[in-house]
Amino acid sequence: DANTIVVVTADHGEAFFEHQVNMFHEHLWQENIHVPWIIKLTNNKAARMKQWAQSIDIAPTFTDLAGISKGKFWMGHSQAPALLGTGAAPVEQPYSEYSDMRTIIDEKGMKLIINLPGAPYLYDLSKDPLEKTNLASSRPEEITRLRALMDARYNQGKALSANFTAGSSGNLTPEQIEQLKALGYMQDQ
């Protein structure tokens, strides 16, 4: 069908002792956060985007491709122009957080990880994609620059969260709430 979009993606990767961690997605190393995002649009040839994209870009991309307005509180950006070859998609530094750990990657591939034991960690992914050489002690100016970008993204999310009530279940049915609790996404207040 001409209106079909097929997507393959994942919410996290898996570690196989690359950083002395096995099978846990509770870290911010590349093997945990760099996941596939494959989209097949009917009647489009295969293409590879060169810029970074994030999971928060999936919904805005779908709505853009479907001709529907993006949600009011969505932070992601549509990647449709890059996918369709009609222009460049907005580029934003990939940002991830897990528990109290945070990471950001700039357009040159410099990656900062904070709040992990031994942190900060600083890597140049363009030269060190396996994150073997921590540059933190030799590049304090990069840490300061990336930390400012990271803090801006964190504060953007905090400001956005003011639009929602903590513990609110919205319009979920009791069955949906129980399913989310069983999966660990909700808890009794």
mmCIF file of N, CA and C in Angstrom, residues 28 33 75 92-98 100-106 110-116 119-123 142-158:
data_model
loop_
_atom_site.group_PDB
_atom_site.id
_atom_site.type_symbol
_atom_site.label_atom_id
_atom_site.label_comp_id
_atom_site.label_asym_id
_atom_site.label_seq_id
_atom_site.Cartn_x
_atom_site.Cartn_y
_atom_site.Cartn_z
ATOM 1 N N LEU A 28 25.169 4.267 29.681
ATOM 2 C CA LEU A 28 25.061 5.184 28.547
ATOM 3 C C LEU A 28 26.214 5.040 27.558
ATOM 4 N N ILE A 33 23.094 2.728 23.852
ATOM 5 C CA ILE A 33 22.201 3.787 23.357
ATOM 6 C C ILE A 33 22.156 3.929 21.839
ATOM 7 N N MET A 75 9.292 16.969 22.054
ATOM 8 C CA MET A 75 10.603 17.605 21.943
ATOM 9 C C MET A 75 11.353 17.204 20.673
ATOM 10 N N GLU A 92 19.938 18.118 16.272
ATOM 11 C CA GLU A 92 20.069 18.418 17.690
ATOM 12 C C GLU A 92 21.001 17.375 18.276
ATOM 13 N N GLN A 93 21.801 17.783 19.226
ATOM 14 C CA GLN A 93 22.743 16.851 19.830
ATOM 15 C C GLN A 93 21.985 15.736 20.527
ATOM 16 N N PRO A 94 22.316 14.471 20.224
ATOM 17 C CA PRO A 94 21.678 13.366 20.925
ATOM 18 C C PRO A 94 21.949 13.453 22.425
ATOM 19 N N TYR A 95 20.889 13.303 23.175
ATOM 20 C CA TYR A 95 20.943 13.399 24.627
ATOM 21 C C TYR A 95 20.234 12.181 25.194
ATOM 22 N N SER A 96 20.819 11.555 26.198
ATOM 23 C CA SER A 96 20.203 10.417 26.856
ATOM 24 C C SER A 96 20.421 10.539 28.352
ATOM 25 N N GLU A 97 19.495 9.957 29.082
ATOM 26 C CA GLU A 97 19.692 9.875 30.525
ATOM 27 C C GLU A 97 19.114 8.574 31.019
ATOM 28 N N TYR A 98 19.710 8.074 32.059
ATOM 29 C CA TYR A 98 19.218 6.878 32.733
ATOM 30 C C TYR A 98 19.530 7.045 34.200
ATOM 31 N N ASP A 100 20.404 8.694 37.291
ATOM 32 C CA ASP A 100 21.015 10.018 37.428
ATOM 33 C C ASP A 100 22.175 10.228 36.452
ATOM 34 N N MET A 101 22.371 9.292 35.528
ATOM 35 C CA MET A 101 23.435 9.427 34.524
ATOM 36 C C MET A 101 22.896 10.177 33.305
ATOM 37 N N ARG A 102 23.756 10.999 32.694
ATOM 38 C CA ARG A 102 23.369 11.728 31.493
ATOM 39 C C ARG A 102 24.509 11.713 30.490
ATOM 40 N N THR A 103 24.149 11.812 29.207
ATOM 41 C CA THR A 103 25.155 11.895 28.160
ATOM 42 C C THR A 103 24.653 12.783 27.030
ATOM 43 N N ILE A 104 25.582 13.386 26.324
ATOM 44 C CA ILE A 104 25.266 14.184 25.143
ATOM 45 C C ILE A 104 26.386 13.989 24.131
ATOM 46 N N ILE A 105 26.019 14.030 22.859
ATOM 47 C CA ILE A 105 26.985 13.886 21.768
ATOM 48 C C ILE A 105 26.822 15.103 20.854
ATOM 49 N N ASP A 106 27.921 15.814 20.572
ATOM 50 C CA ASP A 106 27.793 16.975 19.698
ATOM 51 C C ASP A 106 27.928 16.583 18.227
ATOM 52 N N MET A 110 31.849 14.409 19.709
ATOM 53 C CA MET A 110 32.376 14.460 21.076
ATOM 54 C C MET A 110 31.249 14.063 22.023
ATOM 55 N N LYS A 111 31.534 13.103 22.900
ATOM 56 C CA LYS A 111 30.517 12.568 23.802
ATOM 57 C C LYS A 111 30.955 12.736 25.248
ATOM 58 N N LEU A 112 30.043 13.252 26.065
ATOM 59 C CA LEU A 112 30.285 13.415 27.495
ATOM 60 C C LEU A 112 29.291 12.552 28.261
ATOM 61 N N ILE A 113 29.787 11.807 29.245
ATOM 62 C CA ILE A 113 28.950 11.032 30.165
ATOM 63 C C ILE A 113 29.248 11.529 31.575
ATOM 64 N N ILE A 114 28.194 11.834 32.336
ATOM 65 C CA ILE A 114 28.382 12.267 33.727
ATOM 66 C C ILE A 114 27.590 11.353 34.657
ATOM 67 N N ASN A 115 27.950 11.426 35.943
ATOM 68 C CA ASN A 115 27.269 10.706 37.023
ATOM 69 C C ASN A 115 27.360 9.198 36.895
ATOM 70 N N LEU A 116 28.380 8.716 36.246
ATOM 71 C CA LEU A 116 28.698 7.295 36.198
ATOM 72 C C LEU A 116 29.960 7.152 37.050
ATOM 73 N N ALA A 119 33.250 9.058 36.428
ATOM 74 C CA ALA A 119 32.944 10.132 35.479
ATOM 75 C C ALA A 119 33.547 11.444 35.958
ATOM 76 N N PRO A 120 33.751 12.401 35.072
ATOM 77 C CA PRO A 120 33.191 12.428 33.729
ATOM 78 C C PRO A 120 34.017 11.597 32.752
ATOM 79 N N TYR A 121 33.317 11.148 31.728
ATOM 80 C CA TYR A 121 33.950 10.454 30.615
ATOM 81 C C TYR A 121 33.759 11.304 29.381
ATOM 82 N N LEU A 122 34.815 11.461 28.606
ATOM 83 C CA LEU A 122 34.764 12.242 27.372
ATOM 84 C C LEU A 122 35.415 11.427 26.267
ATOM 85 N N TYR A 123 34.682 11.249 25.168
ATOM 86 C CA TYR A 123 35.185 10.460 24.043
ATOM 87 C C TYR A 123 35.002 11.215 22.741
ATOM 88 N N GLU A 142 36.311 21.009 26.746
ATOM 89 C CA GLU A 142 35.252 20.250 26.071
ATOM 90 C C GLU A 142 34.185 19.821 27.075
ATOM 91 N N ILE A 143 34.620 19.445 28.264
ATOM 92 C CA ILE A 143 33.666 19.055 29.301
ATOM 93 C C ILE A 143 32.774 20.243 29.652
ATOM 94 N N THR A 144 33.368 21.405 29.826
ATOM 95 C CA THR A 144 32.598 22.609 30.153
ATOM 96 C C THR A 144 31.597 22.932 29.048
ATOM 97 N N ARG A 145 32.036 22.877 27.794
ATOM 98 C CA ARG A 145 31.173 23.186 26.654
ATOM 99 C C ARG A 145 30.029 22.181 26.540
ATOM 100 N N LEU A 146 30.347 20.892 26.614
ATOM 101 C CA LEU A 146 29.325 19.858 26.487
ATOM 102 C C LEU A 146 28.389 19.835 27.702
ATOM 103 N N ARG A 147 28.930 20.134 28.866
ATOM 104 C CA ARG A 147 28.091 20.183 30.068
ATOM 105 C C ARG A 147 27.041 21.285 29.937
ATOM 106 N N ALA A 148 27.406 22.425 29.341
ATOM 107 C CA ALA A 148 26.440 23.507 29.130
ATOM 108 C C ALA A 148 25.325 23.061 28.179
ATOM 109 N N LEU A 149 25.683 22.345 27.102
ATOM 110 C CA LEU A 149 24.678 21.815 26.171
ATOM 111 C C LEU A 149 23.783 20.794 26.885
ATOM 112 N N MET A 150 24.403 19.935 27.671
ATOM 113 C CA MET A 150 23.673 18.905 28.402
ATOM 114 C C MET A 150 22.703 19.536 29.396
ATOM 115 N N ASP A 151 23.176 20.527 30.137
ATOM 116 C CA ASP A 151 22.321 21.180 31.123
ATOM 117 C C ASP A 151 21.147 21.885 30.449
ATOM 118 N N ALA A 152 21.379 22.474 29.288
ATOM 119 C CA ALA A 152 20.290 23.126 28.556
ATOM 120 C C ALA A 152 19.222 22.107 28.163
ATOM 121 N N ARG A 153 19.643 20.938 27.659
ATOM 122 C CA ARG A 153 18.679 19.893 27.287
ATOM 123 C C ARG A 153 17.939 19.374 28.518
ATOM 124 N N TYR A 154 18.653 19.163 29.604
ATOM 125 C CA TYR A 154 18.032 18.692 30.844
ATOM 126 C C TYR A 154 16.989 19.701 31.324
ATOM 127 N N ASN A 155 17.357 20.986 31.323
ATOM 128 C CA ASN A 155 16.442 22.030 31.781
ATOM 129 C C ASN A 155 15.239 22.170 30.851
ATOM 130 N N GLN A 156 15.435 21.940 29.569
ATOM 131 C CA GLN A 156 14.324 21.955 28.619
ATOM 132 C C GLN A 156 13.310 20.863 28.994
ATOM 133 N N GLY A 157 13.806 19.693 29.302
ATOM 134 C CA GLY A 157 12.929 18.597 29.721
ATOM 135 C C GLY A 157 12.242 18.889 31.044
ATOM 136 N N LYS A 158 12.969 19.475 31.993
ATOM 137 C CA LYS A 158 12.383 19.832 33.286
ATOM 138 C C LYS A 158 11.263 20.852 33.097
#
